[in-house]
CSV table of C-alpha atoms and ligand atoms in Angstrom, one decimal:
chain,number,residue,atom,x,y,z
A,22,UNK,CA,-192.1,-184.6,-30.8
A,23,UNK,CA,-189.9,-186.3,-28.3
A,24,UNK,CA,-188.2,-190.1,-29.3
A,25,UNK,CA,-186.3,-192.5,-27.3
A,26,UNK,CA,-183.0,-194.3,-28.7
A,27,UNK,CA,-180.6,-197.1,-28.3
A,28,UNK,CA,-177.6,-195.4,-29.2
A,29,UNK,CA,-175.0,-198.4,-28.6
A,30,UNK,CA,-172.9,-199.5,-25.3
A,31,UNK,CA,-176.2,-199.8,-22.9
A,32,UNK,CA,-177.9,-195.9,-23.4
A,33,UNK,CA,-181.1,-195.5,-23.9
A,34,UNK,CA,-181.3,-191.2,-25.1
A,35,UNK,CA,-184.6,-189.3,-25.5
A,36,UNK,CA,-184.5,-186.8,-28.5
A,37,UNK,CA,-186.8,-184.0,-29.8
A,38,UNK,CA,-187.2,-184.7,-33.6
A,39,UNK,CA,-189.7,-183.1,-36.2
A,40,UNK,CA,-192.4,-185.3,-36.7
A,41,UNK,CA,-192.8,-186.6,-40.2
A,42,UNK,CA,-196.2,-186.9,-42.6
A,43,UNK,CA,-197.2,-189.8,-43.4
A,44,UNK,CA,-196.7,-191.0,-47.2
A,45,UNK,CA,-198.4,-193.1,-49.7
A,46,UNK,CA,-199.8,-195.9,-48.3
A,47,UNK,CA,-198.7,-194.8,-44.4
A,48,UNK,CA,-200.7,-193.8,-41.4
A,49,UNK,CA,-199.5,-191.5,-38.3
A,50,UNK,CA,-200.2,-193.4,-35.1
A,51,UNK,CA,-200.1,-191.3,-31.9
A,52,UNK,CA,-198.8,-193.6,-30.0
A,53,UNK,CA,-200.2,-194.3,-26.7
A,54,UNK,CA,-198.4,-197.0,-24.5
A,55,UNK,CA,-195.3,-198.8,-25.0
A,56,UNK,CA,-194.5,-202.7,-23.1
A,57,UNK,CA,-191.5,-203.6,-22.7
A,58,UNK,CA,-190.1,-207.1,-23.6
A,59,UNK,CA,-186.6,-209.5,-23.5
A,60,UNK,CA,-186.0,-208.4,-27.1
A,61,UNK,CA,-185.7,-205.0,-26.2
A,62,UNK,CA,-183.3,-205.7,-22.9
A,63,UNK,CA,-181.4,-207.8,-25.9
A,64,UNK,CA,-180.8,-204.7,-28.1
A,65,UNK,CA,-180.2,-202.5,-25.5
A,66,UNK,CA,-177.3,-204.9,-24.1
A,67,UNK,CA,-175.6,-205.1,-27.7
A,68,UNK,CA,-176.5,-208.5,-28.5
A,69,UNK,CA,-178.3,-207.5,-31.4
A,70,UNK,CA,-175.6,-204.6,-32.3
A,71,UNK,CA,-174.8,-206.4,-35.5
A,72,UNK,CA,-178.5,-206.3,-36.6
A,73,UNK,CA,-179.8,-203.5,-35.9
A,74,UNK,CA,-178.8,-199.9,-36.9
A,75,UNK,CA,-177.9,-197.3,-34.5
A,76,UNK,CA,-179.8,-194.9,-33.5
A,77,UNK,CA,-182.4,-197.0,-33.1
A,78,UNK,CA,-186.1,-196.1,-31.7
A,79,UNK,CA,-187.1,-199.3,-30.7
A,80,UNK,CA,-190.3,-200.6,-29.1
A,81,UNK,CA,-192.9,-203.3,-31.2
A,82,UNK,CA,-195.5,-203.7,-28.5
A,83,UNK,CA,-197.9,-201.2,-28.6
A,84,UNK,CA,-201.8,-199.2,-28.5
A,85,UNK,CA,-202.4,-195.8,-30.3
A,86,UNK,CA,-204.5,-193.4,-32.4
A,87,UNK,CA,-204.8,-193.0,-35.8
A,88,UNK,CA,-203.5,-188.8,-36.1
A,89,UNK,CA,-203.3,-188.4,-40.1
A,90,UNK,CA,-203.8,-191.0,-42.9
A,91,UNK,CA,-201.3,-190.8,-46.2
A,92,UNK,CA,-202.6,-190.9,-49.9
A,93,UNK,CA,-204.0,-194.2,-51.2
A,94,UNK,CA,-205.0,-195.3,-47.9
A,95,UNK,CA,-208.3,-196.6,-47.4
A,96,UNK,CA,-210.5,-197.9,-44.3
A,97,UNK,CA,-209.2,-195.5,-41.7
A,98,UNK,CA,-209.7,-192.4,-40.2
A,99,UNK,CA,-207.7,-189.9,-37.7
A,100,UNK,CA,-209.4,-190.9,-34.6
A,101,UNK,CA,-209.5,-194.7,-34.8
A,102,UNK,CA,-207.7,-196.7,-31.7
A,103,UNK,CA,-205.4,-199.0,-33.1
A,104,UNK,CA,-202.2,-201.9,-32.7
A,105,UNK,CA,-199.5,-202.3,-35.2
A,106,UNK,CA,-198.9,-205.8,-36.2
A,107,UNK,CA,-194.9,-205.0,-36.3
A,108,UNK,CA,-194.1,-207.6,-39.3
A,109,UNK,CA,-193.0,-206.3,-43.0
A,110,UNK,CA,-192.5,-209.1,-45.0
A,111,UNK,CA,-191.0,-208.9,-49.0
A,112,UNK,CA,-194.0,-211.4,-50.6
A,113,UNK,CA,-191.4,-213.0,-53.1
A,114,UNK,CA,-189.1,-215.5,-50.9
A,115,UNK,CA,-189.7,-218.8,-50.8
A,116,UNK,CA,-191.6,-218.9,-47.5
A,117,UNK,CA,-193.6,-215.8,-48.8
A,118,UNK,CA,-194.4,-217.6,-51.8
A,119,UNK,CA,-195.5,-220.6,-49.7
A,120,UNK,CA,-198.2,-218.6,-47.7
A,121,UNK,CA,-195.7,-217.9,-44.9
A,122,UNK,CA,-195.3,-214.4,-44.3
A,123,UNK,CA,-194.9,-214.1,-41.0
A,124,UNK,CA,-191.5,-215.7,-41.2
A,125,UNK,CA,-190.2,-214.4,-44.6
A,126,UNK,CA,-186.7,-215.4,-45.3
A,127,UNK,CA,-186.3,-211.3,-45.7
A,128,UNK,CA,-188.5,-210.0,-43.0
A,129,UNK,CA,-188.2,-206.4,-41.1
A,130,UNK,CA,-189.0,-207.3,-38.0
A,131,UNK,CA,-190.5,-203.5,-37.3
A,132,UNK,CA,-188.7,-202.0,-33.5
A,133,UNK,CA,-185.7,-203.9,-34.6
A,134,UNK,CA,-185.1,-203.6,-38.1
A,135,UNK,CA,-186.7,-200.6,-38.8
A,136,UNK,CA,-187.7,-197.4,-36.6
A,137,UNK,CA,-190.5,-198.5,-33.7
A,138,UNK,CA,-193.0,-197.5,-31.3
A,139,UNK,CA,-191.1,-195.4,-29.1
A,140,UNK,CA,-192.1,-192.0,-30.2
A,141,UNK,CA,-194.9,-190.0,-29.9
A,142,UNK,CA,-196.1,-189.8,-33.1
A,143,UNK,CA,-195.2,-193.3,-35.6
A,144,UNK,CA,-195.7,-193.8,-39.0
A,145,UNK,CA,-196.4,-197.2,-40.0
A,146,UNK,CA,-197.3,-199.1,-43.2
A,147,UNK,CA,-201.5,-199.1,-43.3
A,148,UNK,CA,-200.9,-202.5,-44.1
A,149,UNK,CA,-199.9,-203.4,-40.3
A,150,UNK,CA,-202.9,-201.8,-38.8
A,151,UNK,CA,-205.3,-204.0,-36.6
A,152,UNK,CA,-208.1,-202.1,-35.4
A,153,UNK,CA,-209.2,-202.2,-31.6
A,154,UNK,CA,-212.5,-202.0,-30.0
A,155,UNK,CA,-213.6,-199.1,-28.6
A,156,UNK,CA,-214.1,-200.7,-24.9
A,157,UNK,CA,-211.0,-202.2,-24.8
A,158,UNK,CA,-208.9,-199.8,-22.8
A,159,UNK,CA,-205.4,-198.5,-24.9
A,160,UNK,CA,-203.4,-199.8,-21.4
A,161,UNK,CA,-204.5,-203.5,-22.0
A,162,UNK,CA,-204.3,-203.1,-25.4
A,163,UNK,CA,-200.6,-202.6,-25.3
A,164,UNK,CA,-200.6,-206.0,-24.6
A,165,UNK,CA,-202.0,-207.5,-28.0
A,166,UNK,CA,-198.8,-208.1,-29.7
A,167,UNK,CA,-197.4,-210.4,-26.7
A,168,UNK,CA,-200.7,-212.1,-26.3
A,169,UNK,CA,-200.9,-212.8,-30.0
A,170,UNK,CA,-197.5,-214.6,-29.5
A,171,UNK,CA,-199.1,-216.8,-26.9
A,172,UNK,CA,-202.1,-217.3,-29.5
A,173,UNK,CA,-199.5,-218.4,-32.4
A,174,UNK,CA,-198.0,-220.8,-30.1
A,175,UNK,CA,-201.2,-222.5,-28.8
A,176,UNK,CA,-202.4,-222.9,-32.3
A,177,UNK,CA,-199.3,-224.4,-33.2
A,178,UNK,CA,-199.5,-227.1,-30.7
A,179,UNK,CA,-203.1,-228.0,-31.5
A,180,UNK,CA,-203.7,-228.0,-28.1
A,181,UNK,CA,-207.3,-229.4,-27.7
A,182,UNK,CA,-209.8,-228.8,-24.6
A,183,UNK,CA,-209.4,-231.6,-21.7
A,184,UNK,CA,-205.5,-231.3,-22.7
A,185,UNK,CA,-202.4,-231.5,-20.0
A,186,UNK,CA,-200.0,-228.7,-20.9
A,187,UNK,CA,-196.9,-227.7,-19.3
A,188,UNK,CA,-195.5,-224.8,-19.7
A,189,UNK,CA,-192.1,-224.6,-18.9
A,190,UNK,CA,-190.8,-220.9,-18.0
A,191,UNK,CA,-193.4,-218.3,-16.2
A,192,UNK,CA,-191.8,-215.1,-17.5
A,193,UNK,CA,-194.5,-212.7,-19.4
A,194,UNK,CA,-195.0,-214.7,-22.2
A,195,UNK,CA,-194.9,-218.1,-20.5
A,196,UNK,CA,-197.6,-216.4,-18.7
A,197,UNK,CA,-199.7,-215.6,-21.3
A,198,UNK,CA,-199.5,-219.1,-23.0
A,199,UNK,CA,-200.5,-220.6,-19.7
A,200,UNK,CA,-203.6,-218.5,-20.3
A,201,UNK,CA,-204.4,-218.7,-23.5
A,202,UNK,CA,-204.1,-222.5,-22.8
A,203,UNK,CA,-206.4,-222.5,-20.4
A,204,UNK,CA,-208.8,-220.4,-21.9
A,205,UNK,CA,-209.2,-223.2,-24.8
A,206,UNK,CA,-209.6,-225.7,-22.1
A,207,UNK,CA,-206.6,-227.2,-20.7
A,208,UNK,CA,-205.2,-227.9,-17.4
A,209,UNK,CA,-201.7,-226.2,-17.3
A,210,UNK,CA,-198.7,-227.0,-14.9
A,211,UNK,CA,-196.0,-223.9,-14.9
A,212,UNK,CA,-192.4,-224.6,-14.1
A,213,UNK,CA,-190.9,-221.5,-12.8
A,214,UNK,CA,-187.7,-221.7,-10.8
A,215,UNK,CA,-188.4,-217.6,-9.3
A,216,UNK,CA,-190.8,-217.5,-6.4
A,217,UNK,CA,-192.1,-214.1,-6.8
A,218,UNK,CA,-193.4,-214.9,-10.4
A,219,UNK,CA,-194.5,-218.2,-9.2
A,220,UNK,CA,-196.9,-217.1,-6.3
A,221,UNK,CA,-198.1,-214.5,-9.4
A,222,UNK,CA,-199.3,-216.7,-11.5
A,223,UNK,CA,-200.6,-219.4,-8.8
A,224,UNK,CA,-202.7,-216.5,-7.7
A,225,UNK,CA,-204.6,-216.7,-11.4
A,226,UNK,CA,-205.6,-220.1,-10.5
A,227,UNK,CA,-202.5,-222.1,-12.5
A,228,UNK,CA,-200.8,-224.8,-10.7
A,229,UNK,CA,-197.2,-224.5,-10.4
A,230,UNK,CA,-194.0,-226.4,-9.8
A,231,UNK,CA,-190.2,-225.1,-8.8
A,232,UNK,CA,-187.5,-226.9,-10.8
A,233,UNK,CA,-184.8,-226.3,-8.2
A,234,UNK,CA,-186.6,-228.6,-5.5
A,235,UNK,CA,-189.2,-231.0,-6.9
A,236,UNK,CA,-188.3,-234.1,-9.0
A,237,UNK,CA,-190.2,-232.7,-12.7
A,238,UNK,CA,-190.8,-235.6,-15.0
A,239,UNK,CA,-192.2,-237.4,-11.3
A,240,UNK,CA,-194.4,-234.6,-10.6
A,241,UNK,CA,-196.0,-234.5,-14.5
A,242,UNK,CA,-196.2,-238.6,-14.3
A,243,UNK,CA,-197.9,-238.4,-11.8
A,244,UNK,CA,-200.3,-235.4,-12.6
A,245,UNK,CA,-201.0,-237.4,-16.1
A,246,UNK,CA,-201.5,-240.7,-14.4
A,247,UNK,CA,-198.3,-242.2,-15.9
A,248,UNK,CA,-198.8,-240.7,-19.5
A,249,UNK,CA,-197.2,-237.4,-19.8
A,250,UNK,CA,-198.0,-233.7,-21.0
A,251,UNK,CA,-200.2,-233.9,-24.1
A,252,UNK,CA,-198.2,-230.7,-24.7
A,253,UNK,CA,-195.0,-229.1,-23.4
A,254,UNK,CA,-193.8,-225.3,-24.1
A,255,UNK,CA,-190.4,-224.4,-24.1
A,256,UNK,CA,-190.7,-220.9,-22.9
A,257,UNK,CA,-187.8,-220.3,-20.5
A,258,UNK,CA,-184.6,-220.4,-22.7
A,259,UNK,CA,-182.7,-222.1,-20.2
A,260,UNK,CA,-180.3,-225.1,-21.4
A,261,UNK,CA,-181.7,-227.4,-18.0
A,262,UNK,CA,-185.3,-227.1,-19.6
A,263,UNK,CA,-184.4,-228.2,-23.2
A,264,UNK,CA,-182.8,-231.1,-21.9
A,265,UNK,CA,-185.5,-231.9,-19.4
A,266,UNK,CA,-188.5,-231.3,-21.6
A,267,UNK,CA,-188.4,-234.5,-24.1
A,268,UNK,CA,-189.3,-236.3,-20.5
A,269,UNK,CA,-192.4,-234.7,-20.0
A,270,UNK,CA,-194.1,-235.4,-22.8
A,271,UNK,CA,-197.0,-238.4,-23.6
A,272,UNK,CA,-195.9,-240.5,-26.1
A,273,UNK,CA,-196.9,-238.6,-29.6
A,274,UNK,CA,-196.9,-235.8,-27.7
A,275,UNK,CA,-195.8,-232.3,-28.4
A,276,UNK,CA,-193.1,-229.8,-27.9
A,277,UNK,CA,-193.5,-226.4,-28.5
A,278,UNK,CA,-190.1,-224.1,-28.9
A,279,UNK,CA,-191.0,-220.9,-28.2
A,280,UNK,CA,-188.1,-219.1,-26.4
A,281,UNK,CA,-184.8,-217.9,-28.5
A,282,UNK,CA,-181.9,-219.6,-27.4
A,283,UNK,CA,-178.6,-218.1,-27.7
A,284,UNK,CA,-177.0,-221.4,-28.7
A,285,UNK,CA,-177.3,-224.7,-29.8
A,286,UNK,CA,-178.9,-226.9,-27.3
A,287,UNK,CA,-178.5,-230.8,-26.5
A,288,UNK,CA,-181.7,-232.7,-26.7
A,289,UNK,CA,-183.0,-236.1,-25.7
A,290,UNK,CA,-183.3,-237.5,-29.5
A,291,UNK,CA,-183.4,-241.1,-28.3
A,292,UNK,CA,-186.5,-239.4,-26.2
A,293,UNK,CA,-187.9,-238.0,-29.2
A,294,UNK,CA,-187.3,-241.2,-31.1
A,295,UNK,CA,-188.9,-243.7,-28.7
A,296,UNK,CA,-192.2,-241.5,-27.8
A,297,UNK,CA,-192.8,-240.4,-31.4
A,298,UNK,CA,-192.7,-236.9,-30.2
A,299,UNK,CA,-193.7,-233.9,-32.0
A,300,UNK,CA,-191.1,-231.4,-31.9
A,301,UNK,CA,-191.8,-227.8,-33.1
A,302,UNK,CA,-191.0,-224.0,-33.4
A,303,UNK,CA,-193.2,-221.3,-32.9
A,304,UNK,CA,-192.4,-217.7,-33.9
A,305,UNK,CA,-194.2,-214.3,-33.7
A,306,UNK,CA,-197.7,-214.6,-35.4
A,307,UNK,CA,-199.9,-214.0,-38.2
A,308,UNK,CA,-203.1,-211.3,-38.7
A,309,UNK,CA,-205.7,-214.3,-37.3
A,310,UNK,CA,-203.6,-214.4,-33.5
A,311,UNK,CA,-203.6,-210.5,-33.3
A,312,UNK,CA,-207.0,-210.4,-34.1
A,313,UNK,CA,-207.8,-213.2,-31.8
A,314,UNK,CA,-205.7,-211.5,-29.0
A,315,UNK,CA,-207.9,-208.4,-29.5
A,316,UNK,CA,-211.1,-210.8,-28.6
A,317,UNK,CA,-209.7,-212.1,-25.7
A,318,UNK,CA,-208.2,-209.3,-24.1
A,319,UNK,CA,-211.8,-207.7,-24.5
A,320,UNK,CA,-213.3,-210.3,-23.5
A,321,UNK,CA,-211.6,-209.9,-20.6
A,322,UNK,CA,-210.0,-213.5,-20.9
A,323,UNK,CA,-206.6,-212.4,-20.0
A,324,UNK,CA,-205.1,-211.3,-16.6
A,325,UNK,CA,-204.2,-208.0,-17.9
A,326,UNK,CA,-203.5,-206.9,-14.5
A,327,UNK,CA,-201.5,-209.6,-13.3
A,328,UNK,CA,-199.2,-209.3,-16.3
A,329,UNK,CA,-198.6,-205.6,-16.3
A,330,UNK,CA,-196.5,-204.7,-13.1
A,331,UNK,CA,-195.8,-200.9,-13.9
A,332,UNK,CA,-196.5,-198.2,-16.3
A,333,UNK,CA,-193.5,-195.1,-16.3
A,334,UNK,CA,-193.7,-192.0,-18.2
A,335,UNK,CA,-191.1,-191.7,-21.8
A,336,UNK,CA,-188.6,-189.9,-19.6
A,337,UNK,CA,-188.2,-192.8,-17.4
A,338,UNK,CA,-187.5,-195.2,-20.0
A,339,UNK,CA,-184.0,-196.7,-18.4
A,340,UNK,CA,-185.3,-196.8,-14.9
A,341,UNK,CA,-187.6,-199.0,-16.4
A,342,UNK,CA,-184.7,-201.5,-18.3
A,343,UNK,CA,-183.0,-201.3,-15.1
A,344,UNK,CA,-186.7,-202.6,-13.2
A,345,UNK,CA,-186.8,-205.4,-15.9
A,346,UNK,CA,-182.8,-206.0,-15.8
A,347,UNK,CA,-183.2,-206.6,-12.0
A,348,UNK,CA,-186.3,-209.1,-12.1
A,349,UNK,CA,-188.6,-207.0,-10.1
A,350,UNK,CA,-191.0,-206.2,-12.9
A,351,UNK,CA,-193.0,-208.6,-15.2
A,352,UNK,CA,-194.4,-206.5,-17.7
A,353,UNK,CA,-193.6,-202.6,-17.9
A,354,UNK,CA,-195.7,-200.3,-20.1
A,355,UNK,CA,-194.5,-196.7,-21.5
A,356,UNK,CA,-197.1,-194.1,-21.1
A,357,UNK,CA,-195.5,-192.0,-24.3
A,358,UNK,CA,-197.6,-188.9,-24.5
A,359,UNK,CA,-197.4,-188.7,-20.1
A,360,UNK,CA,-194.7,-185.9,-20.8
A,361,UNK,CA,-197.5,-183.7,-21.8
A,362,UNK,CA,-195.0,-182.3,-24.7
A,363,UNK,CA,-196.4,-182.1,-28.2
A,364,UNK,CA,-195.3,-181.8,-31.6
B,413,NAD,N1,-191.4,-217.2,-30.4
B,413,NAD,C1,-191.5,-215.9,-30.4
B,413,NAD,O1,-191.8,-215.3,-31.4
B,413,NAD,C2,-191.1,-215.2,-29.2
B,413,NAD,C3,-191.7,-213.9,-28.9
B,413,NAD,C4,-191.4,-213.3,-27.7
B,413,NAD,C5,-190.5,-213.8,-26.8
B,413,NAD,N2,-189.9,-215.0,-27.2
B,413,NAD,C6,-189.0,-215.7,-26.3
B,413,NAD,O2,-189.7,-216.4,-25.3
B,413,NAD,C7,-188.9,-216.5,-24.1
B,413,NAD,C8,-189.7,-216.1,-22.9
B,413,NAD,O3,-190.0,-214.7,-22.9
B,413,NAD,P1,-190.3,-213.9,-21.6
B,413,NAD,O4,-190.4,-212.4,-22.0
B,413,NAD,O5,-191.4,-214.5,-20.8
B,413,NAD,O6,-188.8,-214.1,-20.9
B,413,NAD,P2,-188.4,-214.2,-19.4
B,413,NAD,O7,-186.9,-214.2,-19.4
B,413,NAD,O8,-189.0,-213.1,-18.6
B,413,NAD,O9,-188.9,-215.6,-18.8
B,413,NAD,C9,-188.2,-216.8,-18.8
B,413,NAD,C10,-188.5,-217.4,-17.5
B,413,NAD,O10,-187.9,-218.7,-17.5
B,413,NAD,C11,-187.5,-219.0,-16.1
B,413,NAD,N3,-186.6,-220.1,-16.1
B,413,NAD,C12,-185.2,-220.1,-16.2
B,413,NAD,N4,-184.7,-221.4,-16.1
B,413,NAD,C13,-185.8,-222.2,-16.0
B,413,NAD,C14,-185.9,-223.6,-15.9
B,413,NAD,N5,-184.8,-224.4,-15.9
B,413,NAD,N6,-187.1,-224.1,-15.8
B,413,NAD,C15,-188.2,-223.3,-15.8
B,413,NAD,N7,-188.1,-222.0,-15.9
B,413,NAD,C16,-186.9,-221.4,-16.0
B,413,NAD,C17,-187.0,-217.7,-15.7
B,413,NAD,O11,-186.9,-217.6,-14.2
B,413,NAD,C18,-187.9,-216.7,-16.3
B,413,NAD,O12,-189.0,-216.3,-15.4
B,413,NAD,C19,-187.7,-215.7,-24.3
B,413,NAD,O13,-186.6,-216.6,-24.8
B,413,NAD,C20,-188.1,-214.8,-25.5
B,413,NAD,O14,-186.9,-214.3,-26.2
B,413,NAD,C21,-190.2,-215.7,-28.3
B,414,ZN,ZN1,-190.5,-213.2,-47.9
């Protein structure tokens, strides 16, 4: 069966490798499609050299079929369409311990830590399995893990219906959150300096605002009537937005950090101090957002379309870093089995 790897200084390399039965507890997944995200461009620039081990098959977003089942696993069958929930947690840290999984102090982060989705056939833990409906196509379903990032981060902001929410940064994922958000009935404002992903996501319907030429915190007074954004998301990873955000917010309003930065940030404490402001993290997800961002992509609630800009077969894999280095793309998917090679 035929892999791609990171194999350090940039190169992406696709390999022919034996494919492997699945053990105790482990399922075979044949995969289907692949997306592409900022955390793989990270490990594939080094940035993440002195995590992750070399070669690496990489890849966590992703839509498949079940093609063999290991001892002691119960509940599925060869045949079943399927997403991988990429999260292996230890169960005995601290945050573990205090019903936190998702965020162990220890956790493999599966496509970084440990081997991921970019191969044709996968074995994963049966434990990471979430099933998918049989009319949800395996294309949009690629897009579950993403979406169920957006679903974590809503539901962390206890955004309610009639909400303002800004969402600051309209890359994939600040995409997603924007409609998520508005799915659970809010009125969202996207800040998005790049005019190309601007005019894509004011075409859904989502109004939109360009940093580099309108005054923000004037533009969300006024939209709120002189109150403020019931809830902001901090989605872009830029130092500018950090520092802006604190004034966009209502008093006892809410800030959402959802992008990684790099480095420490300054932020408006005497902001966050005099508008009793709300200011939290939000990372990956737990079983309840994947299986929520199974429903809604089924339920047709998402812009799938909008959000995936190109699909390229497993030999094209670095033409399609270079589309996603370069801007051009918002979403790329791997068709893995498009090489018509099997194991
Ligand atoms: N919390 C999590 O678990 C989680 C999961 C996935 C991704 N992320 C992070 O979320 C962030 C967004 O992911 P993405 O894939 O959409 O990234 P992206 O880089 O495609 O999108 C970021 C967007 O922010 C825009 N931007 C830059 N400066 C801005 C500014 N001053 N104001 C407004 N917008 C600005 C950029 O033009 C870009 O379109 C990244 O930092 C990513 O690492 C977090
Ligand atoms: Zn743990």
């Amino acid at each position: 069966m035929l892999a791609v790897e990171y194999i350090g200084d940039h190169a992406v390399e696709r390999v022919k490798r034996d494919s492997v039965d699945p053990g105790p507890g482990e399922v075979r997944v044949r995969v289907a499609y692949v997306g592409l995200c900022g955390t793989d461009l990270h490990i594939l620039h080094g940035n993440m050299d002195a995590r992750v081990r070399r070669p690496l098959t990489f890849g966590h977003e992703m839509s498949g079929i079940i093609d063999a089942v290991g001892e002691a696993v119960e509940g599925w069958r060869p045949g079943d369409a399927v997403t991988v929930m990429p999260l292996d947690w230890d169960g005995t840290c601290p945050a573990c311990r205090a019903g936190h999984e998702h965020i162990c102090q220890n956790l493999n982060f599966i496509g970084i830590d440990s081997p991921g989705a970019l191969q044709e056939l996968w074995n994963v833990p049966a434990e990471t399995l979430v099933a998918l409906p049989a009319d949800l196509s395996l294309r949009t379903a690629a897009l579950v893990e993403p979406v169920a990032v957006a679903v974590h981060d809503v539901r962390r902001s206890e955004l309610r219906a009639g909400d303002k929410a800004v969402v600051i940064g309209g890359g994939p994922i600040g995409m997603l959150i924007a409609s998520v958000a508005r799915e659970y009935g809010a009125e969202v404002l996207l800040i998005e300096p790049d005019a190309v992903r601007r005019r894509r996501i004011a075409d859904l319907g989502t109004a939109t605002l360009d940093p580099t030429e309108a005054d923000q915190a004037a533009a969300v007074e006024a939209w709120t009537a002189g109150a403020g954004a019931d809830v902001v998301f901090e989605v872009s990873g830029a130092a500018a937005a950090v520092r802006g955000a604190t004034a966009l917010a209502r008093v006892r309003g809410t800030i959402v950090v959802v992008a990684i930065h790099p480095t420490p940030r300054e932020v408006d404490l005497h902001r966050v101090f005099w508008r009793e402001l709300r200011l939290l993290g939000a990372r990956v997800y737990r079983r309840p957002d994947f299986e929520e961002a199974v429903r809604l992509l089924q339920a047709g609630a998402i812009p799938a379309d909008a959000v995936i800009s190109g699909t390229m077969g497993l030999d094209r894999v670095a033409e399609a870093v270079a589309e996603l280095e370069a801007g051009r793309a918002m979403k790329i998917l791997v068709d893995v089995q498009s090489t018509g090679a099997r194991p």
